[in-house]
Structure formats: C-alpha cells, structure tokens
PDB file of C-alpha atoms in Angstrom:
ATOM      1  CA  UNK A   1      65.139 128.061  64.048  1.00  0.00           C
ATOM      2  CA  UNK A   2      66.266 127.461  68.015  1.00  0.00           C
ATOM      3  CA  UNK A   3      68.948 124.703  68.556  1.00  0.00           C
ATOM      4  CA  UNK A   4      68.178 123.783  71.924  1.00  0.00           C
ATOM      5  CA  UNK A   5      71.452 122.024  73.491  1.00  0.00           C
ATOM      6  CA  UNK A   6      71.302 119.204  76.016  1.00  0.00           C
ATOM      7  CA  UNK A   7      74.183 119.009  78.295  1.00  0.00           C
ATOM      8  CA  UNK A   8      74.753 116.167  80.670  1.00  0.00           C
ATOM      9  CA  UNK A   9      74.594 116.792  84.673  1.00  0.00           C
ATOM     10  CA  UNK A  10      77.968 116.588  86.244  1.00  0.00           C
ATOM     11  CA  UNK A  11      77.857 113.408  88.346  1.00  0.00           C
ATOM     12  CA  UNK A  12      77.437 114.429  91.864  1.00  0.00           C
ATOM     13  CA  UNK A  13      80.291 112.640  94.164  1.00  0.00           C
ATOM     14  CA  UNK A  14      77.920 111.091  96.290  1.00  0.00           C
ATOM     15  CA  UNK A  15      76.825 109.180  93.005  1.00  0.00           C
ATOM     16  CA  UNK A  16      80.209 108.215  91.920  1.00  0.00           C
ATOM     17  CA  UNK A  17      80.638 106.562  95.411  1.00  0.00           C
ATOM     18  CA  UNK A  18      77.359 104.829  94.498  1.00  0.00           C
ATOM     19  CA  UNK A  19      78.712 103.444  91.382  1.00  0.00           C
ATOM     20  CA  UNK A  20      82.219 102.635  93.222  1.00  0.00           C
ATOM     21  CA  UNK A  21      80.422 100.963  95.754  1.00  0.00           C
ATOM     22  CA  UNK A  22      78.074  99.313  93.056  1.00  0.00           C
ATOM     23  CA  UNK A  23      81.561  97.974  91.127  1.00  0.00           C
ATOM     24  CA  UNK A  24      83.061  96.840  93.938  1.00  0.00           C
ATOM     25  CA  UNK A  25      80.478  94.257  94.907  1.00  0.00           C
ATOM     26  CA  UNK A  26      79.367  93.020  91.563  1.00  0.00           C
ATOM     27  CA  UNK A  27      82.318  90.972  91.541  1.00  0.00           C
ATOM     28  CA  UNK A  28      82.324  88.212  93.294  1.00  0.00           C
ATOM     29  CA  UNK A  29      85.729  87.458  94.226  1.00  0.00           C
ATOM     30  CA  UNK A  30      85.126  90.803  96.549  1.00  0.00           C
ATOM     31  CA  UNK A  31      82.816  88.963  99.517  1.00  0.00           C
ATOM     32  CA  UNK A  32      84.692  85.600  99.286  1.00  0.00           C
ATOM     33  CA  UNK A  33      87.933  87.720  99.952  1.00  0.00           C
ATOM     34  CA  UNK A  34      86.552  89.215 102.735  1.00  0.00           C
ATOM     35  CA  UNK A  35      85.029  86.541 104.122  1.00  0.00           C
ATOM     36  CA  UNK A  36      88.018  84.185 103.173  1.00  0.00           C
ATOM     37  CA  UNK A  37      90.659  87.063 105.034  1.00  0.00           C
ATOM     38  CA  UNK A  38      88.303  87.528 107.569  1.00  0.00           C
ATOM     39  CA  UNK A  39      88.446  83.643 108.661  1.00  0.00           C
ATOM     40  CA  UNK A  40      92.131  83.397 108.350  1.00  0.00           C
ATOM     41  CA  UNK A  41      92.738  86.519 110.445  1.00  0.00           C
ATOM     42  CA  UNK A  42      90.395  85.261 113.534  1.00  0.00           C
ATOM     43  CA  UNK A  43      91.547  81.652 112.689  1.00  0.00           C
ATOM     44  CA  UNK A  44      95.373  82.819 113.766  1.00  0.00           C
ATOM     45  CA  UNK A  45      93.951  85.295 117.080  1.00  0.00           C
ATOM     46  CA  UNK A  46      91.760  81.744 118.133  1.00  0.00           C
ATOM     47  CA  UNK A  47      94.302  79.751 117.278  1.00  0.00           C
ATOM     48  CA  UNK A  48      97.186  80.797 120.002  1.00  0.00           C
ATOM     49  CA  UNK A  49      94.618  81.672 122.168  1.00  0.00           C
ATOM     50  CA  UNK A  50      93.368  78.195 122.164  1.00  0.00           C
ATOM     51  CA  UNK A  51      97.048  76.643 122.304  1.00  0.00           C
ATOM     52  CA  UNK A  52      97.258  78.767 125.816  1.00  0.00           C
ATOM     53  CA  UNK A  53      93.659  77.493 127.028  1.00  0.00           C
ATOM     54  CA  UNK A  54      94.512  73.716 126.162  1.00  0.00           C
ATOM     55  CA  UNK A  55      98.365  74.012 127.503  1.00  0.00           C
ATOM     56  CA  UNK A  56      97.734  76.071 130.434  1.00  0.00           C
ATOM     57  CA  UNK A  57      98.200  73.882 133.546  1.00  0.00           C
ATOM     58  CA  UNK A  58     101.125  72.522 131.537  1.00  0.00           C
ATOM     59  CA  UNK A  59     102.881  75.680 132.516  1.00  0.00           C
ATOM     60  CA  UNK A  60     104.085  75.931 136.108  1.00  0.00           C
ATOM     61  CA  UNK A  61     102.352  78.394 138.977  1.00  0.00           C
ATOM     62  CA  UNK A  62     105.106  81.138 138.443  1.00  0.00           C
ATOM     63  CA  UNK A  63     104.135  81.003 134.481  1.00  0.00           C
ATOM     64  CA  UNK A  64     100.501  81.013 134.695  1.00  0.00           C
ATOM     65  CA  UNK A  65     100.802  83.911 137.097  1.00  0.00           C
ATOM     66  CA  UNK A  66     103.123  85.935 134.885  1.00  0.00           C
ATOM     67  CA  UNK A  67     100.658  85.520 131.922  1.00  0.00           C
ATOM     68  CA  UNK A  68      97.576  87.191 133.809  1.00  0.00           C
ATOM     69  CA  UNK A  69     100.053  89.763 135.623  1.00  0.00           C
ATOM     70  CA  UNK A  70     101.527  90.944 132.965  1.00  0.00           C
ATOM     71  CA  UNK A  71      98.234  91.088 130.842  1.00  0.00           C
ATOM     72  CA  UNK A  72      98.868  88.692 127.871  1.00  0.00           C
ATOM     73  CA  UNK A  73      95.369  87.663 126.804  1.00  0.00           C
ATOM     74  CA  UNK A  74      95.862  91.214 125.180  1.00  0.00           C
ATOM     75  CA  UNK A  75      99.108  89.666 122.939  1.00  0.00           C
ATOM     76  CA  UNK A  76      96.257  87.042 122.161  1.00  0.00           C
ATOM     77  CA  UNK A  77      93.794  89.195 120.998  1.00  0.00           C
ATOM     78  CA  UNK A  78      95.810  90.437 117.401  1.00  0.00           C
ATOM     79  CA  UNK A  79      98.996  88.119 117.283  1.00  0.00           C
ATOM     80  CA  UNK A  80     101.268  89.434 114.757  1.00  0.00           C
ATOM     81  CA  UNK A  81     100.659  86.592 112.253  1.00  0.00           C
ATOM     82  CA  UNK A  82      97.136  87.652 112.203  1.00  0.00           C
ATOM     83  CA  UNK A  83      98.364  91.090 111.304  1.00  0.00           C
ATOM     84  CA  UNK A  84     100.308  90.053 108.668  1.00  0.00           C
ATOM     85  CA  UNK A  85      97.197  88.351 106.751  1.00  0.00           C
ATOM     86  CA  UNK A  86      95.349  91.531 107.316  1.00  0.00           C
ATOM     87  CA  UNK A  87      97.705  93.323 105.638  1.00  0.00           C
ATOM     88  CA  UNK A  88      98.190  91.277 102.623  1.00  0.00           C
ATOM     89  CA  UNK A  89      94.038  90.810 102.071  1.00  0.00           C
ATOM     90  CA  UNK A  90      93.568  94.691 103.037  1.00  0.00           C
ATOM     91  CA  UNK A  91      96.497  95.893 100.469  1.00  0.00           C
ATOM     92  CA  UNK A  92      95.807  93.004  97.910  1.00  0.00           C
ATOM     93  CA  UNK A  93      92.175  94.577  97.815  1.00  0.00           C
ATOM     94  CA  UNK A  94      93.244  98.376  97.307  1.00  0.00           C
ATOM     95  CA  UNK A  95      95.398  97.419  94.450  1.00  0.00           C
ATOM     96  CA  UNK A  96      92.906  95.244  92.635  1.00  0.00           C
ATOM     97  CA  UNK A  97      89.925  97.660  92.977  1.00  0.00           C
ATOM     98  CA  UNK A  98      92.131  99.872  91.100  1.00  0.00           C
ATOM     99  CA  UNK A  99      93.887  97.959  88.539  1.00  0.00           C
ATOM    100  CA  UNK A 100      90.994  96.004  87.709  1.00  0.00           C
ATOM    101  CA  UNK A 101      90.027  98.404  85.547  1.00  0.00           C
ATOM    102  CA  UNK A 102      93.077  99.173  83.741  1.00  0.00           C
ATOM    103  CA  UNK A 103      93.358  95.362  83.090  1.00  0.00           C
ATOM    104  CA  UNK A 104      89.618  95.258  81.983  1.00  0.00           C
ATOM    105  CA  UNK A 105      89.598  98.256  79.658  1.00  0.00           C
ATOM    106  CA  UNK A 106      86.411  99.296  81.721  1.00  0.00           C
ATOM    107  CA  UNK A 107      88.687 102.871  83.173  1.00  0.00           C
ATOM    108  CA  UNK A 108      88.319 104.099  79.070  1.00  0.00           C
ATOM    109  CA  UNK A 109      84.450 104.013  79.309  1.00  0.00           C
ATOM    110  CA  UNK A 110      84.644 105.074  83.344  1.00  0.00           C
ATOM    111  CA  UNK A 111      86.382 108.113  81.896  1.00  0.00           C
ATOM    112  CA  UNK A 112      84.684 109.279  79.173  1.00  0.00           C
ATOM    113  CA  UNK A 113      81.899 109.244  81.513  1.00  0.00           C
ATOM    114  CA  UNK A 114      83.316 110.894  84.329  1.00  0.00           C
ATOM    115  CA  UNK A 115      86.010 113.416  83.114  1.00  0.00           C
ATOM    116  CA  UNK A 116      86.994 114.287  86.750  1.00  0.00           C
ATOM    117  CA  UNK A 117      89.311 112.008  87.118  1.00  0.00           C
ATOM    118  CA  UNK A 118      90.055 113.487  90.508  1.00  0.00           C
ATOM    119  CA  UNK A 119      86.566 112.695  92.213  1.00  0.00           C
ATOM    120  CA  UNK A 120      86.516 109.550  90.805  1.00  0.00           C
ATOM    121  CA  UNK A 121      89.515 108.233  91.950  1.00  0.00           C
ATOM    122  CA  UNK A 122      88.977 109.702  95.370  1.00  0.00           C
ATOM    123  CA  UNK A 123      85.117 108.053  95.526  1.00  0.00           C
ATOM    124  CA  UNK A 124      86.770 104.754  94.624  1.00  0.00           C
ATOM    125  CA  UNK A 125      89.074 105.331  97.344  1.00  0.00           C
ATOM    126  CA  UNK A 126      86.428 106.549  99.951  1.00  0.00           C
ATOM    127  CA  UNK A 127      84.846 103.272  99.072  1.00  0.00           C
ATOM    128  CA  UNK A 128      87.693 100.930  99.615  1.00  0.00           C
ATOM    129  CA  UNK A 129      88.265 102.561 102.755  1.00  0.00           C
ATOM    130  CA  UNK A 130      85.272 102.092 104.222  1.00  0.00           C
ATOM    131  CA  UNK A 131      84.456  98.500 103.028  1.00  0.00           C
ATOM    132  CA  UNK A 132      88.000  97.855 104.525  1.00  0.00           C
ATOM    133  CA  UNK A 133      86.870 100.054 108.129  1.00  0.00           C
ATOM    134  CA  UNK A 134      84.252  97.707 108.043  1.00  0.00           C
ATOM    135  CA  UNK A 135      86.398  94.590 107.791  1.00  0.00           C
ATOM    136  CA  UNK A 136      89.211  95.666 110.385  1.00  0.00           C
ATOM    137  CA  UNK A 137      86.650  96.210 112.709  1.00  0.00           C
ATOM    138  CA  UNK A 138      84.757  92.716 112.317  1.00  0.00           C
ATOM    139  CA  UNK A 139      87.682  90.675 112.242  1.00  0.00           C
ATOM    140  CA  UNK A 140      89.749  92.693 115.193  1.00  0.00           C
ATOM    141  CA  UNK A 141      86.246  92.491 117.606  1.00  0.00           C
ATOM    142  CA  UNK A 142      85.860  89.040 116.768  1.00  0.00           C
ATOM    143  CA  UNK A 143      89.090  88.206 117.435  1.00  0.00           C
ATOM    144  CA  UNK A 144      88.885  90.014 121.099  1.00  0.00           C
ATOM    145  CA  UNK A 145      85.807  88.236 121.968  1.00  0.00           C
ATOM    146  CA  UNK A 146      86.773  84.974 121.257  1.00  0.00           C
ATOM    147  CA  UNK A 147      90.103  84.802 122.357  1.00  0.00           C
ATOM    148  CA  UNK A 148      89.147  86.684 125.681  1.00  0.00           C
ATOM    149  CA  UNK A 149      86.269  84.288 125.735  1.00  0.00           C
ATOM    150  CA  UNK A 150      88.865  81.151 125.740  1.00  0.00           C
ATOM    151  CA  UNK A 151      91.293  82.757 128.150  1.00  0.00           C
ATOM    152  CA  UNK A 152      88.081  83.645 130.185  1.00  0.00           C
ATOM    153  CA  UNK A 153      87.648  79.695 131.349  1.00  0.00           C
ATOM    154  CA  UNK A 154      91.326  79.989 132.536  1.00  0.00           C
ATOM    155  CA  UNK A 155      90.525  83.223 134.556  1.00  0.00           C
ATOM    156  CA  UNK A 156      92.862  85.297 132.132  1.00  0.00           C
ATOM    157  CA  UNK A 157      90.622  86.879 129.520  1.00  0.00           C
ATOM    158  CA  UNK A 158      90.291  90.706 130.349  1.00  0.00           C
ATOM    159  CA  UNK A 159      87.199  92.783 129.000  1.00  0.00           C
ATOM    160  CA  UNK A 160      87.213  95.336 126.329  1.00  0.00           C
ATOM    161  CA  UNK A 161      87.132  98.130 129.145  1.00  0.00           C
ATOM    162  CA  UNK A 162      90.389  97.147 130.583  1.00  0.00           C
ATOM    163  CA  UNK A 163      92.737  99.492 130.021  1.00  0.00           C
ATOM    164  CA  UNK A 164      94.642  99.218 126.522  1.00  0.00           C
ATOM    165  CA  UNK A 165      91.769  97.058 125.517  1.00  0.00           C
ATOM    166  CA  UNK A 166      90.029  98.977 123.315  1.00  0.00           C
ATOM    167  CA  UNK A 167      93.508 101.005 121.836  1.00  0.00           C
ATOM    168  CA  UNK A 168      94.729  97.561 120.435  1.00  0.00           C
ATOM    169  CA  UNK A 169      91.143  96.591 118.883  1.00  0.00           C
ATOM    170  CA  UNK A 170      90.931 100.197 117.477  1.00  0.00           C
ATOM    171  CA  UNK A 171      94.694  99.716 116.249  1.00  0.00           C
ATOM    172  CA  UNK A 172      94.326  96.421 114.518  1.00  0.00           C
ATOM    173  CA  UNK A 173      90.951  97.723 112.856  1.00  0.00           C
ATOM    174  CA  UNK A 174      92.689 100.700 111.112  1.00  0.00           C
ATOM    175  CA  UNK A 175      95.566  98.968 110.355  1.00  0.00           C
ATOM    176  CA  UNK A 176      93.066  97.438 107.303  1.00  0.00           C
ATOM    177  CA  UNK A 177      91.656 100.648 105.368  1.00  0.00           C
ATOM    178  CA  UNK A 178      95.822 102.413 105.781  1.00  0.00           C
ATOM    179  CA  UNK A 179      96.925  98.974 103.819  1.00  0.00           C
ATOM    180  CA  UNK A 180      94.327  98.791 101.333  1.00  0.00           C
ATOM    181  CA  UNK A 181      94.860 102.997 100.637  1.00  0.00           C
ATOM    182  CA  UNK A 182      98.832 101.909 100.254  1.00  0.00           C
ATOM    183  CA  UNK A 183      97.718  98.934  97.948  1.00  0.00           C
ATOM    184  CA  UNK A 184      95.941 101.359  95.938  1.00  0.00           C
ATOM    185  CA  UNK A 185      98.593 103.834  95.590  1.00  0.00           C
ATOM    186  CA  UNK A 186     100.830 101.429  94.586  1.00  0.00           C
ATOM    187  CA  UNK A 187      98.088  99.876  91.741  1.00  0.00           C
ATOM    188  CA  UNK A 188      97.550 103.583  90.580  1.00  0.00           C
ATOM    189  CA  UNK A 189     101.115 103.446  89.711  1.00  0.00           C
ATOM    190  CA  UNK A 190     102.264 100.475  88.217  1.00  0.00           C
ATOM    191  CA  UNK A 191      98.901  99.158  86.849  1.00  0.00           C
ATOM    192  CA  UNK A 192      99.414  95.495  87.001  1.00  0.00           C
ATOM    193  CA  UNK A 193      97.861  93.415  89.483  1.00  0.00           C
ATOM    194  CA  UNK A 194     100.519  90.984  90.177  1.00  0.00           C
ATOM    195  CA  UNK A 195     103.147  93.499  90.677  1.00  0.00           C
ATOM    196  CA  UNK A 196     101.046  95.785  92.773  1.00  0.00           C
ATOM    197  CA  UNK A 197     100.069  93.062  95.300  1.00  0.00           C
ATOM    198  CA  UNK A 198     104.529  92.097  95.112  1.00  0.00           C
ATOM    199  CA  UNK A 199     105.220  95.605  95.173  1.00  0.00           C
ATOM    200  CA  UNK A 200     102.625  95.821  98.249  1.00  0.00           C
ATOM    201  CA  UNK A 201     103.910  92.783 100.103  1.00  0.00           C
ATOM    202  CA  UNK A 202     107.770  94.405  99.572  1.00  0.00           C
ATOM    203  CA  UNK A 203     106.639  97.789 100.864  1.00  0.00           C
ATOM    204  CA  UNK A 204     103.954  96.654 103.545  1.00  0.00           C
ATOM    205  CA  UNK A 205     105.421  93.733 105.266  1.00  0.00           C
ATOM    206  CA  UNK A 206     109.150  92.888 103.974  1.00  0.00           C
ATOM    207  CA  UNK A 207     110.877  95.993 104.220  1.00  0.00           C
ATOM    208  CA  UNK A 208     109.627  96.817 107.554  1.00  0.00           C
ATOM    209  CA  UNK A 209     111.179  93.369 108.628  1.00  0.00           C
ATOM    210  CA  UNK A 210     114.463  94.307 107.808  1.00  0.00           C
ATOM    211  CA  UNK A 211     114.382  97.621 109.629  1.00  0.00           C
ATOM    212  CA  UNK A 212     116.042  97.572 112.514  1.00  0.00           C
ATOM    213  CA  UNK A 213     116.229  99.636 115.762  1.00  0.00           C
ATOM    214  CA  UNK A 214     119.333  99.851 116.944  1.00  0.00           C
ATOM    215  CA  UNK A 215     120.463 102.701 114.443  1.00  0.00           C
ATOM    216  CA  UNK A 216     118.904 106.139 114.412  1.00  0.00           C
ATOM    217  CA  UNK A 217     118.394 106.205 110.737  1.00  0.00           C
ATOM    218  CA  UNK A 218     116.945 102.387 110.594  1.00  0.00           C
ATOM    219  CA  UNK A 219     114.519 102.719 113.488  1.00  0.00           C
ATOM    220  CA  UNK A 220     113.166 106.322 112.630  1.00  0.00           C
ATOM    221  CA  UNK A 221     112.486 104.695 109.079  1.00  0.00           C
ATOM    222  CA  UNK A 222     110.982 101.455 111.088  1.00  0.00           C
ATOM    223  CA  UNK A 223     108.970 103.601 112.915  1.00  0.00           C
ATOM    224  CA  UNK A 224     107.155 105.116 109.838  1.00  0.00           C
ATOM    225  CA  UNK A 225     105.934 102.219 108.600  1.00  0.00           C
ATOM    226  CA  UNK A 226     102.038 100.933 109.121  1.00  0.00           C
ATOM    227  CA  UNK A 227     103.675  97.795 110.384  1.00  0.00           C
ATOM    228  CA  UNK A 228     105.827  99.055 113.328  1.00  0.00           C
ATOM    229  CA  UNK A 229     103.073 101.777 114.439  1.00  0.00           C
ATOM    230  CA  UNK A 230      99.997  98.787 114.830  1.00  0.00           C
ATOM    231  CA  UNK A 231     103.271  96.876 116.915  1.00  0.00           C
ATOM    232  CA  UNK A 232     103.868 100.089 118.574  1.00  0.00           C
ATOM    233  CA  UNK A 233      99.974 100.495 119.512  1.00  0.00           C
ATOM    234  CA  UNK A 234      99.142  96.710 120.598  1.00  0.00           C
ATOM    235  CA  UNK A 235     102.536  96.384 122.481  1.00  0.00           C
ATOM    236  CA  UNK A 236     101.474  94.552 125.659  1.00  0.00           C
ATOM    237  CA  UNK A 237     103.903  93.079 128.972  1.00  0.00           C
ATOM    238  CA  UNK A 238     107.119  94.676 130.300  1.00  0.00           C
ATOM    239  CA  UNK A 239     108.343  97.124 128.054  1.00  0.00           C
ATOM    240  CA  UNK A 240     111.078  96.263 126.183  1.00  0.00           C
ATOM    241  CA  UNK A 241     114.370  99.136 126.314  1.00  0.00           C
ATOM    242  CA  UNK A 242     114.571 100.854 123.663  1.00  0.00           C
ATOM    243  CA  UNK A 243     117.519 102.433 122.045  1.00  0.00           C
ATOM    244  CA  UNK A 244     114.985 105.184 120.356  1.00  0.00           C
ATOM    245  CA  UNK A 245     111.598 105.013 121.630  1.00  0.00           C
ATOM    246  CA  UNK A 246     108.765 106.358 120.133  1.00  0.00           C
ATOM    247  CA  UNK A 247     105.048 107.609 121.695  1.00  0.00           C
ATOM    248  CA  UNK A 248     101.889 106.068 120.705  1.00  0.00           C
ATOM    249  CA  UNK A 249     100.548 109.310 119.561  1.00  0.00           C
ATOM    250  CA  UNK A 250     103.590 109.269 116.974  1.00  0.00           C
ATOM    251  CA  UNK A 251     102.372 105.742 115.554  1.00  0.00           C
ATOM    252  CA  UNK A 252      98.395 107.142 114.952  1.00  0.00           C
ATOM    253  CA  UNK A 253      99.871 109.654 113.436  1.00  0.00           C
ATOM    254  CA  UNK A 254     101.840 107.232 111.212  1.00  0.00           C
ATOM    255  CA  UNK A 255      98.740 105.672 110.543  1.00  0.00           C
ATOM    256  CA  UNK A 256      96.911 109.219 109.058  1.00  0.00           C
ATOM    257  CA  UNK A 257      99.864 110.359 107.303  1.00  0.00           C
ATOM    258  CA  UNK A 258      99.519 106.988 105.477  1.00  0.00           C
ATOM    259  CA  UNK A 259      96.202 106.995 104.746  1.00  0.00           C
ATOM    260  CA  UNK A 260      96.367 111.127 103.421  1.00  0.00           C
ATOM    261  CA  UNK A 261      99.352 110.174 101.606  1.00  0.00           C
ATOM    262  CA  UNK A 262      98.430 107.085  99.516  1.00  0.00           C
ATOM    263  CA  UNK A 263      95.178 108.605  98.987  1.00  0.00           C
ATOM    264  CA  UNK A 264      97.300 111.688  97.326  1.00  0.00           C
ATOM    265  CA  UNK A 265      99.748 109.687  95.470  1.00  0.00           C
ATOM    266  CA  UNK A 266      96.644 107.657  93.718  1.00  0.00           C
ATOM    267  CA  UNK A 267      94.481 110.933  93.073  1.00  0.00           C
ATOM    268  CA  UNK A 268      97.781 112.443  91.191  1.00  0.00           C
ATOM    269  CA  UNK A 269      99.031 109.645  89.279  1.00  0.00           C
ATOM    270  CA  UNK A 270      95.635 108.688  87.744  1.00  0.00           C
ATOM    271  CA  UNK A 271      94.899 112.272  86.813  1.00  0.00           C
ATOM    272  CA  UNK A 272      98.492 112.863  85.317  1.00  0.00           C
ATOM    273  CA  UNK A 273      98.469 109.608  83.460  1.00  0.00           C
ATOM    274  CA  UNK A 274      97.250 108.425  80.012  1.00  0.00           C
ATOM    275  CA  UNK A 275      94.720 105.437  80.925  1.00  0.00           C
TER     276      UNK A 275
END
C-alpha cells in the first residue's frame, strides 16, 4: 500500500508580511497610538508656530525682520519637542510589536508555524517600518502645512519648494521608522516591554543629551546618534561654529546605518534565542 505524505507549503514572505500586518492592527491600542502620537507631535509644531503668529507685532521691526531673513518658519515646522514625542511613540511601537508576543505566549505558536525565524522577524520588521514611514510622513507634512499656513498671515511662512524645505520634512519623516527599528532591536533583546521602551528612551533621547561637542570623542559619538543627525538635517538660521562639524550627507547616512543595523541586531537575536 502507497503512503502518500502531505507536507505543508513554506509560507511565502509576502504572506508573513500579510499576517504581520494583519497582527499589528488587530489590536487596538495600535491606531489610537498613532493617532494619539500623531496629535501630540503636530500639537507641539502648531503650537510655537501659533505663539509666533499671536506675539508677532510684540516683537520689534529689527526682530520680525530677522525671523523671515533668516528663514525661521522652517525651525517652526519640526521643533525639537515635537521630535522628541516622535521618537518615544515611533520606538515605544517597535519594541511592543515585538515583545508583545513574548509577553503573550503567541511567538511559541508563531514559531511552530513559521520555523524561519529569520523571515519572520524581518516581515514584522518590514511592517513596522512602513506603518511608521507612513506616520513620519503624515505628522511631519501636517506639521509644515499648518505651521507655514499660520506664519503665512504674518508674511513668514515659506512653501515646501523653498530651499531646505522639503530636506527637513523628509528628515523628520524618517526619523520615525529608524526609532521604531531601534525600539525593536532593543525589544528583541531584553523581551520586556517596560524595559525596552526605558532602555529605548535611555538610548534614543537621554544619552544623546549628554553628548557633547566640544570633545572629539563626545561629538563623533553625538553625531551617530538618530537624534543629532534629524538636528543636523533640520538645522535652520546662522550656522552655529562648530568645533567638529559634520556634512548632512554624514547624518542620512546615520540614519541607514541605523535602520540596517537594528534591523540586524533583531533578525540575530530572535533566531539565536530560545523563545
């Protein structure tokens, strides 16, 4: 007599980012943090923008000049506040959509049904990524239109062709998916949501802070965080001297070898781990 064996299909990775993208949104905490993040972020951007609009004939001739000569409706567009939020939502996120299901139990069954651990982790990440692509970019044109729009009724808004425009919208939108990568990096290591989104906050927004750049050591190591390359990238006005400037090329690439490099770290430590 024949035994005929079945074998299962080996998931195709365009499926597994299906069932990422499926995971990610069948919870529900996932839109309200977007759309919760999302309204904080343009909420700081419309906020100073808004203080300038309502102050400005407060300000003498010489200071109202100064603002539209040396372009700062662009400062308004992504304050640094605003990137700070962005960063915490974006990196909060990445770690979540991975620990989740370590926390769950749901990465025993995810396994058994997907062996390659590999793709999987990679889909998830492709997923994250994207979702946050998709948020950067909302939140940072938003932010441009309306502030610009304010500034605008005071004749200082510029348009998005103006150039350096476009470079900090671009900027503050990437800045998102590199955080959320780092976040889940950091949740592919320690596996606990609490001290993931710590861990993230230390490693994303503290540690930069304390980097300074009046030492070589201090301000190359300043300059290769996600932080200091978005401040490098939407740096508006007279330029500041610099002990040890950098190029803006140097702080996009900053931003890739961040993004290639979390998404490394989490792809080895979740194939090279128990679950």
């Amino acid at each position: 007599m024949t035994t005929l064996t079945l074998t299962e299909p080996r998931a195709r990775f365009l499926d597994l980012i299906a069932s990422e993208w499926l995971k990610l949104w069948s919870l529900r905490s996932t839109a309200w943090s977007l759309l919760l993040g999302a309204l904080a972020v343009v909420a700081f951007n419309v906020g100073t923008a808004w203080d300038h609009h309502r102050y400005w004939f407060q300000y003498d001739a010489e200071g109202r000049a100064g603002f539209v000569r040396n372009e700062m409706a662009l400062a308004d567009a992504f304050t640094g506040n605003a990137s700070m939020v962005l960063i915490l939502c974006a990196a909060a996120m990445g770690a979540v959509s991975v620990v989740g299901e370590y926390s769950s139990g749901l990465v025993r069954t995810t396994f058994a049904a997907v062996p390659a651990r590999g793709s999987l982790v990679a889909a998830k990440l492709l997923v994250v990524a994207g979702v946050q692509s998709g948020f950067g970019a909302v939140v940072a044109g938003v932010s441009f239109w309306s502030t610009q729009a304010l500034l605008a009724e005071r004749g200082a808004g510029l348009p998005i062709t103006h150039p350096g425009a476009l470079r900090i919208v671009v900027a503050s939108a990437l800045l998102a998916p590199v955080c959320a990568l780092a976040g889940a990096a950091l949740g592919a290591l320690l596996r606990h949501s609490a001290v993931s989104v710590v861990g993230s906050v230390v490693l994303l927004l503290l540690l930069p802070s304390v980097l300074g750049d009046r030492r070589h050591l201090t301000a190359v190591l300043a300059h290769a965080t996600p932080l200091h390359a978005w401040q490098r990238l939407v740096g508006v006005g007279p330029a500041a001297v610099e002990p040890y400037p950098w190029t803006a090329g140097g702080a996009w690439l900053v931003y890739a070898l961040w993004a290639l490099g979390a998404g490394a770290v989490a792809v080895v430590a979740v194939r090279h781990r128990d679950q």
